[in-house]
Short mmCIF file of C-alpha atoms in Angstrom, two decimals:
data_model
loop_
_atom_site.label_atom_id
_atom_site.label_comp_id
_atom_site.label_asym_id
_atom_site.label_seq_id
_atom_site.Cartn_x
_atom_site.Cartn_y
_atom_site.Cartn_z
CA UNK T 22 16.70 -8.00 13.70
CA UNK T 23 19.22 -5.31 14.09
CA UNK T 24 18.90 -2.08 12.50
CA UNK T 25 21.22 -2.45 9.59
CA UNK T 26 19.03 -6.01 8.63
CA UNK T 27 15.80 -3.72 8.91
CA UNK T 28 14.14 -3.20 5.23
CA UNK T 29 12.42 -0.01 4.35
CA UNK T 30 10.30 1.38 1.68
CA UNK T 31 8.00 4.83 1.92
CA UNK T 32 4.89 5.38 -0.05
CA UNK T 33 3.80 8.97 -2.06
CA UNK T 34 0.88 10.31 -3.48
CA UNK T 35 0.76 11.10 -7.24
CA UNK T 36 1.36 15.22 -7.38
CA UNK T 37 -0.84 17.54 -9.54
CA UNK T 38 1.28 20.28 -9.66
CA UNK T 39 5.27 21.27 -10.58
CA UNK T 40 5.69 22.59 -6.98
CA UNK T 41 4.03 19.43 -5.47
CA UNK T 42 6.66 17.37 -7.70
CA UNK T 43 9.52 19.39 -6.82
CA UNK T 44 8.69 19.03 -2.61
CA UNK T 45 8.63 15.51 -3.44
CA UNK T 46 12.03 15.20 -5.07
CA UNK T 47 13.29 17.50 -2.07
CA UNK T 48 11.80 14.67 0.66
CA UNK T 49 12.61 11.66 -1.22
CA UNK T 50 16.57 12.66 -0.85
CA UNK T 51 15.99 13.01 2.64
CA UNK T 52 14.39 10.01 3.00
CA UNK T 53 16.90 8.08 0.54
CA UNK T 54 19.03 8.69 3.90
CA UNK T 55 17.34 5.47 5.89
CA UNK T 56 18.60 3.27 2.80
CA UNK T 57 14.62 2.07 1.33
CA UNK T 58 14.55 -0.86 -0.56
CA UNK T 59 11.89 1.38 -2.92
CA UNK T 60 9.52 3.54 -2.80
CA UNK T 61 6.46 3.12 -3.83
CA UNK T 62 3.48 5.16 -5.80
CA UNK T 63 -0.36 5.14 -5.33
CA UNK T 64 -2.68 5.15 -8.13
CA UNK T 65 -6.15 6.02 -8.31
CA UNK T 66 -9.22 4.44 -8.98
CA UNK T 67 -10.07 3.23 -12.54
CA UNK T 68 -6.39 4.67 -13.58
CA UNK T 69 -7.00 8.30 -12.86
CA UNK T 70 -3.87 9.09 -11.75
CA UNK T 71 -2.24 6.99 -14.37
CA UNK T 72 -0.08 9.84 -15.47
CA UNK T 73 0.94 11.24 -12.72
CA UNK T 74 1.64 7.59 -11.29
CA UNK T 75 3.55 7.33 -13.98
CA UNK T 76 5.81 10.56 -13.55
CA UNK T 77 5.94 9.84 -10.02
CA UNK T 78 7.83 6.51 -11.18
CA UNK T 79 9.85 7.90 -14.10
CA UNK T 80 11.14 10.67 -11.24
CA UNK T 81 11.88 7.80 -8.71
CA UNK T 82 13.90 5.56 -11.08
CA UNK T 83 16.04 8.82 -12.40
CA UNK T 84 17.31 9.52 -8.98
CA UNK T 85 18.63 5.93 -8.40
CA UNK T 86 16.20 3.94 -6.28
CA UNK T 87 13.58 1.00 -6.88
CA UNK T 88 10.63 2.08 -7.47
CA UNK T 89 7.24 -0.30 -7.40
CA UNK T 90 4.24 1.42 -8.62
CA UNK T 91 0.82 0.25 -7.18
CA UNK T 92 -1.55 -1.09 -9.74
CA UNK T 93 -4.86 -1.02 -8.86
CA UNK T 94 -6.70 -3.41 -11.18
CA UNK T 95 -10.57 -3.01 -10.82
CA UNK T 96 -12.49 -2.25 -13.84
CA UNK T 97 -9.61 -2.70 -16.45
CA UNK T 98 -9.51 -4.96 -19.29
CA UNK T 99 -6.58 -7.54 -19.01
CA UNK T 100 -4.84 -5.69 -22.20
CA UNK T 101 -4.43 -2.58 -21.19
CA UNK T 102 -2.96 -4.20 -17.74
CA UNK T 103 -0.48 -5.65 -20.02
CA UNK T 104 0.21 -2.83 -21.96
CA UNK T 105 0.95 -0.80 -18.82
CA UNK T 106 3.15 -3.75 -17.04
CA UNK T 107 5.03 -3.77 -20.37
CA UNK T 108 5.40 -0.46 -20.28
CA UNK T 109 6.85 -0.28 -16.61
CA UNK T 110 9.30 -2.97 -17.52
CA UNK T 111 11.02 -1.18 -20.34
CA UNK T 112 11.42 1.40 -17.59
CA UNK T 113 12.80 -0.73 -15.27
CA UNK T 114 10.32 -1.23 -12.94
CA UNK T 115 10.80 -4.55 -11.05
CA UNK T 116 8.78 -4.38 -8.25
CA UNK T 117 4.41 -4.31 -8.10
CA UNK T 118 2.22 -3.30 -5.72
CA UNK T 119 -0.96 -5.29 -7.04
CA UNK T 120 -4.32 -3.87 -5.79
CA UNK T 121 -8.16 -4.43 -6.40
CA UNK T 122 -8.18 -0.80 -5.73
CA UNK T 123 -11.51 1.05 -5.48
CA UNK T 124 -14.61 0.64 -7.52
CA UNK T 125 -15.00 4.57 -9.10
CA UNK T 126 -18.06 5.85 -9.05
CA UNK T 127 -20.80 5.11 -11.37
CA UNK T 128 -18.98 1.76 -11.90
CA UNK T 129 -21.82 -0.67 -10.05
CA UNK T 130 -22.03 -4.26 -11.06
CA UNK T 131 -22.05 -3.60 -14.05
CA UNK T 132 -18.38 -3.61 -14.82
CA UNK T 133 -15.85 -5.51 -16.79
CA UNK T 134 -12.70 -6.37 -16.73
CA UNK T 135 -10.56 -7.74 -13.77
CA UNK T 136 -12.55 -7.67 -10.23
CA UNK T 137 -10.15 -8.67 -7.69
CA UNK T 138 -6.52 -8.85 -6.70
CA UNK T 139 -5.62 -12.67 -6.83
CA UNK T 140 -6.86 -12.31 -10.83
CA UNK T 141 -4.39 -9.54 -11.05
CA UNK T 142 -1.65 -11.83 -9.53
CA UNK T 143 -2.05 -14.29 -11.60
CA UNK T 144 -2.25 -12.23 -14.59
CA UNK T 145 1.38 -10.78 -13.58
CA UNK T 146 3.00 -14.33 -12.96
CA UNK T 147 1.29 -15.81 -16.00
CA UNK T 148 1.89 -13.25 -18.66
CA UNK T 149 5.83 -11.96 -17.02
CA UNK T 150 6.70 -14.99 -14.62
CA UNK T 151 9.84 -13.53 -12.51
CA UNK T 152 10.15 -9.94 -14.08
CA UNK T 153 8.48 -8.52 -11.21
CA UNK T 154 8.46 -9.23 -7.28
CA UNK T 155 4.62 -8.68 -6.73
CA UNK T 156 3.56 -6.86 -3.42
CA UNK T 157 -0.18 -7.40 -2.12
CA UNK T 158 -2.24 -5.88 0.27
CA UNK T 159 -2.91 -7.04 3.53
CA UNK T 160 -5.73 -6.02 6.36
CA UNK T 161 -5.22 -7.12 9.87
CA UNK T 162 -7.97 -5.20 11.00
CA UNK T 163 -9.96 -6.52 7.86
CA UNK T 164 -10.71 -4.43 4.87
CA UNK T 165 -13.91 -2.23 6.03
CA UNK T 166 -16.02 -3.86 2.59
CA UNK T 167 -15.03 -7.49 3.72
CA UNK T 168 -18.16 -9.22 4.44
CA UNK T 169 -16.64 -10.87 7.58
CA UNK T 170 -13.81 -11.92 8.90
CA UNK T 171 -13.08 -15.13 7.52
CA UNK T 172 -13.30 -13.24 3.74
CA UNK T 173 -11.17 -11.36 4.36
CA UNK T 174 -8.49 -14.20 5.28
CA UNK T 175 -9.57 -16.14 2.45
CA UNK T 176 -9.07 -13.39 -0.13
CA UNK T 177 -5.56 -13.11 1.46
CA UNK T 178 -4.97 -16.29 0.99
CA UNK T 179 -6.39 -16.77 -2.97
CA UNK T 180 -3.71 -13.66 -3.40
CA UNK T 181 -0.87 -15.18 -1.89
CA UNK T 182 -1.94 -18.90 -3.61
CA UNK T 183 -1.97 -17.02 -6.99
CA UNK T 184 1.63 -16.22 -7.26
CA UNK T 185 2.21 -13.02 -4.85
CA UNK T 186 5.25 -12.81 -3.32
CA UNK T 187 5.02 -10.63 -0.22
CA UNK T 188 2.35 -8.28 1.43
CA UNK T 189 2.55 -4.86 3.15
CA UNK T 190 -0.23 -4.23 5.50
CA UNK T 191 -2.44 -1.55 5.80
CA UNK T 192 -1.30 0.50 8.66
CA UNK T 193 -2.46 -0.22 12.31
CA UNK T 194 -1.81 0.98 15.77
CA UNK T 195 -3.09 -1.89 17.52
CA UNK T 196 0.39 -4.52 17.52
CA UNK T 197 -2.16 -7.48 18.22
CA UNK T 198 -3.57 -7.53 15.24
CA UNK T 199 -0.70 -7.72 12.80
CA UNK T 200 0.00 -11.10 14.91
CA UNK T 201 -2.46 -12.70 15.47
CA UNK T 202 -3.50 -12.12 11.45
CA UNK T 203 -0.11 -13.12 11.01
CA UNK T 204 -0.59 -16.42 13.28
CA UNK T 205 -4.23 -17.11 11.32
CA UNK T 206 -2.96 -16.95 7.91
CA UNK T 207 0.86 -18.79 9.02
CA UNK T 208 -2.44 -21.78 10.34
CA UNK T 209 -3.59 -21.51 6.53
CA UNK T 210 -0.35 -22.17 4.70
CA UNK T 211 0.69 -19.09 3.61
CA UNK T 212 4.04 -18.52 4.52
CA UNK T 213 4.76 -15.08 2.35
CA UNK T 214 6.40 -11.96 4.16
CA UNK T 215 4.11 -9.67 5.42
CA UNK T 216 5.41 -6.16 6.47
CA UNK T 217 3.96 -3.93 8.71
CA UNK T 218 2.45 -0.45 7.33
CA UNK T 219 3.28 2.29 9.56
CA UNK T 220 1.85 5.75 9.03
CA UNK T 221 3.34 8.61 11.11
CA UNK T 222 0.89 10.68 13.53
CA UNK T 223 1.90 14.08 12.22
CA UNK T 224 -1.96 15.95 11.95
CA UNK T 225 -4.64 14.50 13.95
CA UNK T 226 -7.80 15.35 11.71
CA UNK T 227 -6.26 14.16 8.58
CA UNK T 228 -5.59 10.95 10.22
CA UNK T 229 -8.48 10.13 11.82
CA UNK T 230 -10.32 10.52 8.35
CA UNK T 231 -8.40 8.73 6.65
CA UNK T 232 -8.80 5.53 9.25
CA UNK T 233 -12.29 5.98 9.50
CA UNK T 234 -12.32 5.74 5.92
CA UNK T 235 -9.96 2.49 5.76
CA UNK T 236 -10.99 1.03 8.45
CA UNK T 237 -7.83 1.20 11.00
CA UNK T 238 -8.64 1.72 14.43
CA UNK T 239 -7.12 4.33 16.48
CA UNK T 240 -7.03 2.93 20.14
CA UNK T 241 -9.29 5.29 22.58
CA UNK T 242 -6.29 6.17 24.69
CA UNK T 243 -4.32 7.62 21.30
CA UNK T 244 -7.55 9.13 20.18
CA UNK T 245 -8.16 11.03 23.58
CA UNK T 246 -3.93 12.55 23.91
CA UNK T 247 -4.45 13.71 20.22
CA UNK T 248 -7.89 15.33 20.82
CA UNK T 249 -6.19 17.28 23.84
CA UNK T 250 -3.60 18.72 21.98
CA UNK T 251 -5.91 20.41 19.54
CA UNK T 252 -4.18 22.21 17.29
CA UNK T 253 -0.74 21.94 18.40
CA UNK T 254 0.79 20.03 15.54
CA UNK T 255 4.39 20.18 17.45
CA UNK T 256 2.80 18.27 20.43
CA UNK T 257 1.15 15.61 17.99
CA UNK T 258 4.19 15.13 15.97
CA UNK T 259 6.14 14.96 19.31
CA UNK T 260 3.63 11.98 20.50
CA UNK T 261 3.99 10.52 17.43
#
């Protein structure tokens, strides 16, 4: 690919406060520079974020680009999924990033309601057919709750056999990975795009939380260069 044939899209975080909204407006024009073909919004668990995911998206969409709000679908009843998809397609929302999403706490087995991300899918294709180009996850390190490896290429594979029409990966340092989960799911008959997630090294704590937590490895040799430069966040952002 050249650059110009290169495709784009950047992910925020729902905001809590008017100055947290207004930094985001400031960094999505600079970012609206690289052309993105949308960017996207997380949503929390269970729908706690669901109005700020929701301003987030209504923000997006008034300054001119795609926007494709994640929909995390564990827990909630099939109507209210509707309700909300309706609701983002009088907005003009054609794009979905469709997500078990976490199980909130307190939740147990004992839930209702949708439990995984191929029923969401389907739900999407089924109840709006072509309104909306449906985004799923993908793990080429495995998602850390998968009981092994194999799952967690078969639970691709019921998502992209239930209607999804590309994936974005969770993000991963290690190159290998992406390809050779690429190769292994190519082997199964899946033949959906799947685009690499890249997260920026910009603060070395934050980051290796947040892997630990989802499971992406940071190789030793990255790991060891960030520890040495401590503090000095214009070193790490330089390495990264």
């Amino acid at each position: 690919m050249t650059g110009s044939q290169k495709k784009l899209s950047f992910e925020f975080f729902p905001t809590r406060t008017p100055e947290g909204r207004a930094k985001q407006v400031i960094t999505r024009k600079q970012l609206s520079q690289y052309n993105p073909e949308f960017f996207s919004c997380t949503s929390g668990a269970g729908g706690s974020t669901k109005e700020g995911t929701l301003q987030a998206i209504t923000d997006i969409l008034s300054e001119g680009v795609a926007a494709a709000p994640h929909l995390p679908c564990v827990g909630m009843q099939p109507a209210e999924i509707i309700e909300l998809l309706q609701q983002y397609k009088e907005m003009g929302v054609r794009h979905i990033v469709a997500l078990r999403g976490d199980i909130p706490s307190g939740m147990g087995s004992g839930m209702s309601g949708l439990r995984y991300a191929n029923e969401l899918v389907e739900l999407i294709k089924t109840e709006f057919g072509s309104d909306f180009h449906v985004e799923v996850a993908a793990y080429p390190e495995y998602h850390p709750q998968a009981r092994s490896a194999e799952d967690d290429l078969n639970n691709f594979v019921r998502k992209a056999r239930a209607g999804a029409d590309s994936a974005i990966t969770q993000y991963f340092f290690n190159a290998d990975s992406y390809f050779y989960f690429v190769e292994r799911v190519r082997s199964l008959g899946v033949d959906i795009p799947i685009v690499p997630g890249i997260m920026p090294i910009t603060n070395y704590s934050k980051l290796a939380r947040f892997s630990d937590a989802c499971g992406a490895e940071i190789p030793r040799w990255i790991r060891k260069q960030l520890e040495a430069y401590g503090d000095d966040l214009q070193s790490i952002q330089a390495f990264g």
